[in-house]
XYZ file of C-alpha atoms in Angstrom:
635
model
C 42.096 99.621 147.002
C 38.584 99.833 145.267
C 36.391 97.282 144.994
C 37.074 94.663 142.354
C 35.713 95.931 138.890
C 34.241 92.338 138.177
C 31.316 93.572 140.030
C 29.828 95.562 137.245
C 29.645 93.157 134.910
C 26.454 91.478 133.986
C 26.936 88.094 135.667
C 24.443 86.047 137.042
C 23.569 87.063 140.598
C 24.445 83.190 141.788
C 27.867 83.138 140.312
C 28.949 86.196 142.582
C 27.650 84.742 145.547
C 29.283 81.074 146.031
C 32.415 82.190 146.917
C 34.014 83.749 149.810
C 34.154 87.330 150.269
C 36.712 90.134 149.370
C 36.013 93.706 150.160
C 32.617 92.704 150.986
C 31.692 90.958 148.228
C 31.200 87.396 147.003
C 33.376 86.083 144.287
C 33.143 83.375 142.259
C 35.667 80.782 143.108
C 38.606 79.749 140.398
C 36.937 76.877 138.776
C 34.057 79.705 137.825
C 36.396 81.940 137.073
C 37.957 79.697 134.381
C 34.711 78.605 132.547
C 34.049 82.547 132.242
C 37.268 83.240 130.622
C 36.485 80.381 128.224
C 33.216 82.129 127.266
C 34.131 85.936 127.609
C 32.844 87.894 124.749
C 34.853 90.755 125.670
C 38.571 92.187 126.593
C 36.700 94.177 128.955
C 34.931 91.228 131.161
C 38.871 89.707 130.856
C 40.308 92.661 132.505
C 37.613 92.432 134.898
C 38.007 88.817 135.606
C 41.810 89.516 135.639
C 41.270 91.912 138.324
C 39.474 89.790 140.684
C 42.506 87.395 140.194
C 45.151 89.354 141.568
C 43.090 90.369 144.618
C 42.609 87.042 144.883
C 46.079 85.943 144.988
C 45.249 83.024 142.822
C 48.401 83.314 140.835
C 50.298 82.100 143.754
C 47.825 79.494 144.760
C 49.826 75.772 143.584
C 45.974 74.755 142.820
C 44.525 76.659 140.355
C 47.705 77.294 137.290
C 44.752 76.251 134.824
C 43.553 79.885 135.675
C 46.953 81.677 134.172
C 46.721 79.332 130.736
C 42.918 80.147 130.235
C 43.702 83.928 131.110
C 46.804 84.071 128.356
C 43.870 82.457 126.079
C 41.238 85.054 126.718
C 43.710 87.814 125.844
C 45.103 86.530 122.916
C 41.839 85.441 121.403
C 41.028 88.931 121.760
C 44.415 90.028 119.863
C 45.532 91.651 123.393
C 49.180 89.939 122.170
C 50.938 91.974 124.832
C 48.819 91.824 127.603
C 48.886 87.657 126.974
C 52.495 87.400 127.064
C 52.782 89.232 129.594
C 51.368 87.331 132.135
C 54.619 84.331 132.079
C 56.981 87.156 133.711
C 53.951 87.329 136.354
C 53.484 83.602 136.695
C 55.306 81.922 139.427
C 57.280 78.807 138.076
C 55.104 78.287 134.808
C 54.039 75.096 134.052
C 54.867 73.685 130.638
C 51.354 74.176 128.937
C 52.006 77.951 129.885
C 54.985 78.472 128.459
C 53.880 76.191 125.267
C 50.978 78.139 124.846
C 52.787 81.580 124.992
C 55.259 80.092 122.527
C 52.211 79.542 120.072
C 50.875 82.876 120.701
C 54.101 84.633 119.864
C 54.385 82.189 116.798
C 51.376 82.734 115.637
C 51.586 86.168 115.618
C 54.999 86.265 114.112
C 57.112 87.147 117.400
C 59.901 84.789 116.367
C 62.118 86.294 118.433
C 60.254 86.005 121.295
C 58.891 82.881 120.548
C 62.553 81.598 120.260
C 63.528 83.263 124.265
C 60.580 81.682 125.399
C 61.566 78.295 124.093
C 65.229 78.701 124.959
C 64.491 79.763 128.840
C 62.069 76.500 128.723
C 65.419 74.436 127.643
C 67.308 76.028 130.482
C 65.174 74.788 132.910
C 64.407 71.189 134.096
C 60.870 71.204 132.019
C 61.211 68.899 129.191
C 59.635 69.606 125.761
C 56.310 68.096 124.657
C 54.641 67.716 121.179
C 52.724 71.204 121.874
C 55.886 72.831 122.133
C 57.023 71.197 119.145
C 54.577 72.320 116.722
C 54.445 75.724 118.539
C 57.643 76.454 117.887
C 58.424 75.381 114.140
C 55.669 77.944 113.464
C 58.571 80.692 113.702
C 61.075 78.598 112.307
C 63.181 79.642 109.099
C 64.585 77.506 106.722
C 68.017 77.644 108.632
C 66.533 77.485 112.104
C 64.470 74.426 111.355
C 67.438 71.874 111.201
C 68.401 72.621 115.239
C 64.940 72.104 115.839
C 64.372 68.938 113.683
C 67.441 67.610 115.707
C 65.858 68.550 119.156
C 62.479 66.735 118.414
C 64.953 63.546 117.410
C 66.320 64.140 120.953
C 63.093 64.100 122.474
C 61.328 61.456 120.630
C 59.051 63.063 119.309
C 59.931 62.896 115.696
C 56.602 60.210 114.594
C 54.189 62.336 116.877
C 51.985 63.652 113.879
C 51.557 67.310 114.828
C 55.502 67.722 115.475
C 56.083 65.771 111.591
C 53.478 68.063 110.291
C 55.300 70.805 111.803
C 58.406 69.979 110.426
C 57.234 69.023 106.937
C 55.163 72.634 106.350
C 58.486 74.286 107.474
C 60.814 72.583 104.772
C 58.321 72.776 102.453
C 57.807 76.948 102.524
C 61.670 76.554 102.789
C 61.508 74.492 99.560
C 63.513 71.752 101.192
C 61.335 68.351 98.977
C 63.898 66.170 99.929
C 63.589 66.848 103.473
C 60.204 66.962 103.656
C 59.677 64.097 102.042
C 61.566 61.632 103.817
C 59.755 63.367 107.375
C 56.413 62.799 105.397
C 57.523 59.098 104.412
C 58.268 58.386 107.960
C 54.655 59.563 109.400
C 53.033 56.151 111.025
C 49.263 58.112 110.146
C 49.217 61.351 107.787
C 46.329 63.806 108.298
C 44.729 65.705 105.468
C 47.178 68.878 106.956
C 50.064 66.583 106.505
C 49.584 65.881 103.428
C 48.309 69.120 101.972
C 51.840 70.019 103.611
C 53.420 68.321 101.114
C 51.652 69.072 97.968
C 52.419 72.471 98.967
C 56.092 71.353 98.639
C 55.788 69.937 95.387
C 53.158 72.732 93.927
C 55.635 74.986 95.508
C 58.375 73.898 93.173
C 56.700 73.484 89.953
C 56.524 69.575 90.330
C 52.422 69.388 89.464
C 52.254 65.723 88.826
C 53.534 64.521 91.886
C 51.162 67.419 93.873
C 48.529 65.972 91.790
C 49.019 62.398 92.371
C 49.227 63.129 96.239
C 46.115 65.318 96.035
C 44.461 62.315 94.421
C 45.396 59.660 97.184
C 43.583 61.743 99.745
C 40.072 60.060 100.143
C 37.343 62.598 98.481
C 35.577 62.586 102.170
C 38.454 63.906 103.410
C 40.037 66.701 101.554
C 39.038 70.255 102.778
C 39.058 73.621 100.782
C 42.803 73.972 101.649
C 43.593 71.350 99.862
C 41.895 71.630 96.701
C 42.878 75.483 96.458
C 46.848 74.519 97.100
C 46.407 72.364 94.227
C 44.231 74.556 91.837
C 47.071 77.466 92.415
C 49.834 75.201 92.041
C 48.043 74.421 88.524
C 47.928 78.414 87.836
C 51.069 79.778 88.943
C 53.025 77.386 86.976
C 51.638 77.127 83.395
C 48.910 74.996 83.429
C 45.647 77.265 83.655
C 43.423 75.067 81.586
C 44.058 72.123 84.437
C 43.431 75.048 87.295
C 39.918 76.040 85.657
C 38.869 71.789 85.101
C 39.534 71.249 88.758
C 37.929 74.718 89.783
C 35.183 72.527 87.808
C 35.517 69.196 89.238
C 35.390 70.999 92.529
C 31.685 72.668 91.781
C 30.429 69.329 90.667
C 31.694 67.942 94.386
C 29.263 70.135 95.710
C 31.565 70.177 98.820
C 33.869 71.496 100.439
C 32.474 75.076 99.239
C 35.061 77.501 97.625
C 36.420 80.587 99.639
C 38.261 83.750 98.476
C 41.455 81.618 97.957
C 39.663 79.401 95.766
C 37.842 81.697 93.356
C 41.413 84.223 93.614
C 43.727 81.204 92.587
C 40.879 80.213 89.633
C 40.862 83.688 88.224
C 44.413 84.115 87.798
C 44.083 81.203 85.512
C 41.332 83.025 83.469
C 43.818 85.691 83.127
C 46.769 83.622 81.205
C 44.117 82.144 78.560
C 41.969 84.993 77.953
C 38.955 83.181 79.627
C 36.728 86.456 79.489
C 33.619 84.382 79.829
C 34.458 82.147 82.397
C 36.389 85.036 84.131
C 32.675 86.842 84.049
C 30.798 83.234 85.571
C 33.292 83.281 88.259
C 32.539 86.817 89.502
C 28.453 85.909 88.886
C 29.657 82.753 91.340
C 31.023 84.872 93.915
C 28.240 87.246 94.222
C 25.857 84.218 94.253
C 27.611 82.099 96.536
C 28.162 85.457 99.001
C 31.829 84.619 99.161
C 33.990 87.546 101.104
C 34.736 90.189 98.017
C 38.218 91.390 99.607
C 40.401 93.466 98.541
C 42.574 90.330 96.913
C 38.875 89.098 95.234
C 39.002 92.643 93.774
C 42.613 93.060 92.740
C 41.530 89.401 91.458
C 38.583 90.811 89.517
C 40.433 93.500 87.930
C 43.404 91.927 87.036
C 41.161 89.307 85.347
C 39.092 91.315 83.156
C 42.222 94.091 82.356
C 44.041 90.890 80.818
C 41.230 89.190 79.561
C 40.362 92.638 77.319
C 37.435 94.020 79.219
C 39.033 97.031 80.441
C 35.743 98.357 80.928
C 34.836 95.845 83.634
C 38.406 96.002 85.611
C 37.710 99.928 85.819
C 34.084 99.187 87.098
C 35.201 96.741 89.551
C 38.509 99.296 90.600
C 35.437 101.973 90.811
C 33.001 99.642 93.242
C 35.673 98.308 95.482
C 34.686 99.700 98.741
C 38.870 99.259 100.284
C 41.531 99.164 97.928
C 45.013 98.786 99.282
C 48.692 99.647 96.966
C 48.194 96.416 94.846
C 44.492 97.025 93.629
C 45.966 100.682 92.991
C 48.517 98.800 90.551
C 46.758 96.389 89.260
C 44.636 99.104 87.522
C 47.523 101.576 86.409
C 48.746 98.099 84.386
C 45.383 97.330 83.201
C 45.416 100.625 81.418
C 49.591 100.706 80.613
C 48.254 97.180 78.915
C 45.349 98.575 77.267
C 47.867 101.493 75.627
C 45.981 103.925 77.973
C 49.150 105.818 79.345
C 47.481 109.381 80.006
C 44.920 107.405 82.791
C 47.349 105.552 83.755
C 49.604 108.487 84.661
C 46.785 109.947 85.854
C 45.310 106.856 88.564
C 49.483 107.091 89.625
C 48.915 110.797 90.548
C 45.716 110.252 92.277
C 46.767 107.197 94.047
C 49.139 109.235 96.158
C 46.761 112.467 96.113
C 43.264 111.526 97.251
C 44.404 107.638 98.159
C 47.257 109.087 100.163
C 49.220 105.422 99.486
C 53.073 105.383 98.511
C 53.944 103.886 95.603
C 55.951 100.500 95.600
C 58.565 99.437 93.441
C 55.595 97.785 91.266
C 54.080 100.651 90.723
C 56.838 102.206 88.563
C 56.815 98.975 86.801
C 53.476 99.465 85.871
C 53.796 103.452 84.988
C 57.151 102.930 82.942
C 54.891 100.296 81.074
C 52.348 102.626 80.313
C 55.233 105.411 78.855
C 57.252 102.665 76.621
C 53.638 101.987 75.256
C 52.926 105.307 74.265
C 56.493 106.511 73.449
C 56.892 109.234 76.391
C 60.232 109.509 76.809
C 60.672 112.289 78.834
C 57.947 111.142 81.057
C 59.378 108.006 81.313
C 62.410 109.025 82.309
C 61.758 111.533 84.923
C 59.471 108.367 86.265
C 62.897 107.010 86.368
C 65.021 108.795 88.191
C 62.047 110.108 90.897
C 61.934 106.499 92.059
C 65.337 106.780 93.770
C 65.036 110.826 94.392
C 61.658 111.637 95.514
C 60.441 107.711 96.836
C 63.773 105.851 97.950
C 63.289 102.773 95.480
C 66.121 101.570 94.060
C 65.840 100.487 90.741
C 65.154 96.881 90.216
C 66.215 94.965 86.555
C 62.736 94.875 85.654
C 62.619 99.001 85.242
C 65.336 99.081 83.846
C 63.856 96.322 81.188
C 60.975 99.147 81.329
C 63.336 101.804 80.283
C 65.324 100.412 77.715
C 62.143 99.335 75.788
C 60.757 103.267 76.372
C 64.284 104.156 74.422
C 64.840 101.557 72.300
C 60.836 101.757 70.645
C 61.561 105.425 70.555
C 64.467 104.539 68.350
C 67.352 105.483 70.711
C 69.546 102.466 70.695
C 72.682 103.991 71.704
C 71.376 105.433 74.798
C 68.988 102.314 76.068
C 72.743 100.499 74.929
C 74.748 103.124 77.524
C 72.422 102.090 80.122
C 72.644 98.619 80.027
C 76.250 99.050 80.421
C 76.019 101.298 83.085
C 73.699 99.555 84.940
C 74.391 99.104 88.908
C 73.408 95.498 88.663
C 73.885 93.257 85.670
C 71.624 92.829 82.736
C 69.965 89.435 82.319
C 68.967 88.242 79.100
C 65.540 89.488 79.314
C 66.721 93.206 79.380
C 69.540 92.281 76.375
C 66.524 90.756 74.149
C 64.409 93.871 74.881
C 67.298 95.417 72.974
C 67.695 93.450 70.294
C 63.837 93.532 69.393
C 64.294 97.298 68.970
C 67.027 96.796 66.945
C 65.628 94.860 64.402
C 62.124 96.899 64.340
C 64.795 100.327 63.916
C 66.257 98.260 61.273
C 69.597 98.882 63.132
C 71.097 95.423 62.297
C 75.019 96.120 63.121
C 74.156 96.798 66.350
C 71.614 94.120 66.743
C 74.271 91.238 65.828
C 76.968 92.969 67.212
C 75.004 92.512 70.623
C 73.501 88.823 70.262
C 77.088 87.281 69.209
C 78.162 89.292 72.269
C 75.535 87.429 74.035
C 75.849 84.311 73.086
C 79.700 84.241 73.345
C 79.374 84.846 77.074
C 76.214 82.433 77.614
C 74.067 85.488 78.167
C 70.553 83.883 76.658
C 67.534 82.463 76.227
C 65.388 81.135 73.494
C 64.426 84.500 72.563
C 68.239 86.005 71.700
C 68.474 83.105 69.136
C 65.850 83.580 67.737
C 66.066 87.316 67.699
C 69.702 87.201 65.480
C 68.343 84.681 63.285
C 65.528 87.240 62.797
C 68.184 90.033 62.055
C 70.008 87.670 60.204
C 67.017 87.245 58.158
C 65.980 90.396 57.638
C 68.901 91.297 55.570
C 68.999 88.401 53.352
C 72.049 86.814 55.219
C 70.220 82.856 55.259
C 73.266 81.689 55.698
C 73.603 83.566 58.977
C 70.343 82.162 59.877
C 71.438 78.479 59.170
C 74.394 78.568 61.687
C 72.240 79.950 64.304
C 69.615 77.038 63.961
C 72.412 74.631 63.725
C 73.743 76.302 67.055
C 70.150 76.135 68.532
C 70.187 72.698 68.020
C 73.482 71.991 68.977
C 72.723 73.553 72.703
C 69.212 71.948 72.255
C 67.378 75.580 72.874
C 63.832 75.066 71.036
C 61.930 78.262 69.823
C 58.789 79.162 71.696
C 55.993 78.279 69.289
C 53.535 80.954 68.762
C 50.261 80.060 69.994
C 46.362 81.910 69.299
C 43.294 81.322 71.340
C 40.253 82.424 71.453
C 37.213 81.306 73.783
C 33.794 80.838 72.637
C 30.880 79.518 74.454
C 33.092 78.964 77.612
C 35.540 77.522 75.659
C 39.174 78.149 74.947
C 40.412 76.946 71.258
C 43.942 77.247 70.316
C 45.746 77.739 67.405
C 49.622 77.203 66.024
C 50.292 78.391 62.315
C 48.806 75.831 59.712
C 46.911 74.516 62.370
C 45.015 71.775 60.923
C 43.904 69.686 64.225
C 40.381 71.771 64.589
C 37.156 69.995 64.252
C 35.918 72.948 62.015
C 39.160 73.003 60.106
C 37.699 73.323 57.002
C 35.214 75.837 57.299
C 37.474 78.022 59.603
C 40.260 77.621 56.008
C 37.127 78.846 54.081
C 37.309 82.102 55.914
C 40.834 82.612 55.347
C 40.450 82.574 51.573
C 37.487 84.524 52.147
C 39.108 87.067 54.280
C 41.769 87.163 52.131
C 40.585 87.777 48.971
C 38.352 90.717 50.458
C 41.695 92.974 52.375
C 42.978 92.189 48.359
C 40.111 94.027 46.989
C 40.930 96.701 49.857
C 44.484 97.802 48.947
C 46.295 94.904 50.808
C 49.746 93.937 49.964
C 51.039 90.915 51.939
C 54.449 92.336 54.324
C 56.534 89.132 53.020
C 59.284 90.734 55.077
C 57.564 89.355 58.351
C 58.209 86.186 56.898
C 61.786 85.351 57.838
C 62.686 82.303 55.631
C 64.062 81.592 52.541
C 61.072 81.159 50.420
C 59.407 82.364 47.484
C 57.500 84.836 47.624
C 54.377 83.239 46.408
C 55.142 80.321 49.809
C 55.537 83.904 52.182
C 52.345 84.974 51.017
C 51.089 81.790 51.985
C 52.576 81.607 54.971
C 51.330 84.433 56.531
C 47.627 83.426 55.592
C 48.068 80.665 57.883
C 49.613 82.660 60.942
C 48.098 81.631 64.307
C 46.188 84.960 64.901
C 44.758 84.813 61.533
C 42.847 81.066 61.822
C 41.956 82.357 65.553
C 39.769 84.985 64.241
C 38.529 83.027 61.346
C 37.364 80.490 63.643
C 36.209 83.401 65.901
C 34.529 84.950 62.479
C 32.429 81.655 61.813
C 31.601 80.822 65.802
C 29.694 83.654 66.637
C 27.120 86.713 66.235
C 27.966 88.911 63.782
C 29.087 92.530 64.767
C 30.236 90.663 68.307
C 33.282 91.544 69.159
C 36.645 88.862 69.399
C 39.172 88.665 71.509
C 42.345 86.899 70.595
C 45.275 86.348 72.624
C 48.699 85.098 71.422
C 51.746 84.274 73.600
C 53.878 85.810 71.069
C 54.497 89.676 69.544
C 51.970 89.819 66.408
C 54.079 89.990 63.629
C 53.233 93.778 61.744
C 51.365 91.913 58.492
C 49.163 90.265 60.792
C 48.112 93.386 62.477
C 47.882 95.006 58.916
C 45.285 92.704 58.159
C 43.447 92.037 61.536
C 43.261 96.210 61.242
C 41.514 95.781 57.591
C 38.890 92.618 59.256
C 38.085 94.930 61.367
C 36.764 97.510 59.011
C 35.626 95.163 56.477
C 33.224 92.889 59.265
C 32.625 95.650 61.307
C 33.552 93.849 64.425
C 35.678 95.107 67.043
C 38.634 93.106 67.878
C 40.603 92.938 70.949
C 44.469 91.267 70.963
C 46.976 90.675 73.597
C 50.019 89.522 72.329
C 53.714 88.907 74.556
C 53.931 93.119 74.964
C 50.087 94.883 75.290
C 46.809 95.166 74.155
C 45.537 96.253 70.509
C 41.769 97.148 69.827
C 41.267 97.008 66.571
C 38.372 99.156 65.548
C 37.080 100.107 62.258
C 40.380 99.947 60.364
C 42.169 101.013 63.179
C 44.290 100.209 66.105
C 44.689 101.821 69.360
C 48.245 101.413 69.568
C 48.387 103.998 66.868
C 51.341 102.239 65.031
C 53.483 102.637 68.131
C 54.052 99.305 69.087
């Protein structure tokens, strides 16, 4: 056998000669050996050190098992998973802190099943369990494997030992077990700031913000780390409440510490994105660049996602353009920036060139976002050989979300009858979502008979939401039939199903304001009704005759004319109108589908202040430019 290969490393000249000699050299003896594991810089010197251990025999030696636990170590802190778990089937009787560690290792890089054989052949033997293995092993539990383990810590004892509770309550809480986890997290003697941010995962996990946030607040300030503060800023944004996600993104910067990461800054701009907070949207990227925080690919998809919803197109494609990686889901976030934007042809085109010079597959949302971008520019036939190649050319089996995508393609392109046929055909049953998508286009095509024919079959088989009620007493409306709309109210009420109020907002100077129809609750109230009459009386001198038909109540028709004067959208951009530059553009968003007088009128603004205005409303993007909008009427 050759010499040992240790010798060629760069050690110091007195660590290879205190030991005794094999093949005529000195070599370091095991206590060495160990403290060079600990500070190898390289799977290379491991090998090598690994080497001199089997000529040394030291495996076998009852002295030294500390050498086979910081060997497993060195390997799998240089991501050599295989080579690390291999070593137990060469270890002679391994100690517990061997087989715990190896159970980590395989845990933490999701080998549950061999996590689970390792922990199973420790049961089998006469080792008993300790708090290591514990919270080892709950790493690769599931929310049905937890329960046998929860009931072998009990066995043990070990159900107060903090790490093992810890364990146990991150488990049930990505399970979504609260009950469970609570009462292990009520029971901890001492909680640690893990524990604890353990459970407000659990409760930001279900939607249950208050009791995340009264948690988050009983952790002393000294003691909560960035983990903490980012589970609770994206508990705030992936459950409605973006305005309280960007005030503790705030509260967080005037801390000064702990310092926001990639997590924080991707959690924060998601809740730009639901409010339209361009400007703040536009600080946070300023802060990232500043602050040198990692610009990942899930920063970038962050970035563009961002700015595509918060009406800068032009800054998601420059972003989508810089990004020096960009995986499947940066690929899609830009094809729906532009489906959003009503820019179908690039969108078509970024889905051909993802697969062509990008070489990636396309996922399932992909077509989500490419049958998006044909129902916004009516291209059926595209659309629908988009369609069927999912399942022919790519293997993806239609999901109910495309085939809400293609029954708004037919039904905005006016055939109801077919989008109808496939909703009844459909492999897997359409939810209310896809029924309402329907019923929109039935009352935009005017096709009422159809429309009610298909909400009373709704309703009569519990097939709703808010937005199928209010959609018949819309149709109901439309033809006069007030009566019609009565007993649907009185049926609202009677199942207590409130309609959605439609909400504007618009942010100036780093500021979100928000609107409802005869909004009266703004400071500049008066001034911002000013510019209604103002505006108004101007599209009059234009040509413009108020739609009254988009107002669907039994009014006069000098009250409709009114009423639509005081739409949401319409106080938004007078408030926008008196807040800022002239000629600078506005940017409105509204939770709702703008009703078609409002986007008459927004369309004549436009032209009349010579400002360019941007809208998202429930469906897509309008930019309203010098009397006209890019959705070309299609909408």
């Amino acid at each position: 056998m050759a010499s040992s290969p240790i010798l060629t490393t760069s050690l110091p000249q007195k660590q290879l000669t205190t030991s005794s000699s094999a093949g005529g050299f000195r070599l370091p003896p095991p206590e060495k050996l160990a403290i060079l594991l600990d500070k190898s810089e390289s799977v290379d010197l491991v090998k090598q050190i690994h080497a001199a251990i089997l000529r040394r025999n030291l495996f076998l030696h009852p002295y030294h098992p500390v050498l086979n636990l910081k060997l497993h170590r060195a390997y799998a802190s240089h991501a050599k998973i295989r080579h690390s778990l291999s070593l137990i089937h060469q270890t002679i009787d391994p100690d517990l802190f061997l087989i715990a560690a190896a159970i980590n290792t395989a845990s933490t890089n999701g080998l549950r099943d061999q996590a689970f054989l390792l922990y199973f052949q420790l049961l089998s033997s006469e080792t008993v369990p300790n708090e290591f293995t514990f919270s080892s092993i709950l790493k690769s539990c599931s929310s049905q494997s937890v329960k046998a383990i929860h009931t072998h810590v009990l066995k043990f004892g070990l159900g107060l030992d903090p790490y093992v509770a810890t364990g146990l309550v991150d488990v049930y809480s990505r399970g979504g077990d609260v009950v469970s986890a609570q009462k292990v997290f009520d029971r901890m003697p001492e909680r640690s700031i893990v524990s604890s941010t353990a459970m407000i995962t659990c409760y930001a996990k279900q939607g249950n913000v208050e009791s995340a946030r009264a948690l988050f607040e009983s952790v002393p300030e000294t003691e909560r780390d960035i983990v903490s503060w980012n589970v609770m800023i994206d508990g705030y944004a992936q459950h409605g409440f973006p305005s309280e996600a960007l005030m503790l993104f705030q509260k967080l910067l005037a801390k000064g510490k702990p310092k926001p990461d990639e997590i924080t800054v991707v959690a924060t701009l998601s809740a730009c994105s639901q409010i339209g907070a361009l400007e703040s949207g536009r600080w946070i990227h300023v802060f990232i660049k500043r602050s040198r925080i990692r610009v990942n690919v899930k920063v970038c998809t962050a970035l563009i996602d961002m700015y595509s919803k918060c009406g800068s197109l032009e800054e998601a494609v420059s972003v989508f353009n810089d990004a020096p990686r960009k995986d499947v889901v940066a690929w899609n976030a830009m094809i729906a920036g532009y489906a959003m934007h009503g820019y179908s042809q690039e969108a078509l085109r970024l889905f051909d060139e993802m697969q062509g010079t990008a070489g990636l597959q396309p996922t399932d949302i992909t077509f989500i976002a490419t049958l998006q971008a044909c129902a916004h520019a009516g291209l059926v036939k595209e659309g629908v050989r988009m369609f069927e190649s999912m399942g022919q050319e790519f293997g993806i089996k239609p999901k109910i979300e495309h085939y809400g995508c293609l029954v708004s393609l037919l039904g905005r392109a006016g055939r109801l009858k077919q989008a109808y046929e496939i909703i009844r055909n459909m492999e897997i049953e359409a939810d209310s979502v896809v029924w309402s998508s329907l019923l929109g286009s039935c009352k935009l095509d005017g096709d009422f008979v159809l429309g009610k024919e298909i909400a009373e079959y709704l309703i009569g088989r519990n097939i709703t939401n808010s937005g199928t009620y209010v959609l018949l007493s819309n149709i109901y409306a439309s033809v006069g039939n007030y009566e019609g709309v009565a007993k649907v109210r009185s049926l609202m009420k009677e199942k207590t199903i409130v309609k959605e109020p439609g909400v504007s907002a618009i942010e100036v100077d780093d500021r979100v304001h928000e609107f409802r129809a005869g909004d009266r609750n703004h400071l500049q109230s008066k001034q911002i009704y000013t510019m209604v009459r103002k505006m108004s009386e101007r599209i009059k001198s234009c040509g413009y005759v108020p739609d009254t038909n988009a107002v669907l109540q039994d009014l006069e028709e000098t009250e409709k004319e009114e009423s639509l004067e005081v739409h949401s959208e319409r106080l938004a951009i007078a408030y926008g109108l008196i807040s800022t530059k002239p000629g600078s553009p506005l940017r409105i968003f509204k939770n709702l589908r703008v009703c078609s007088d409002c986007h008459t009128v927004t369309k004549l603004i436009s032209k009349i202040t010579g400002r360019k205005i941007v809208m998202r409303d429930r469906n897509r993007f309008h930019h309203f430019v010098d009397g006209s909008c890019s959705c070309g009427g299609f909408w």
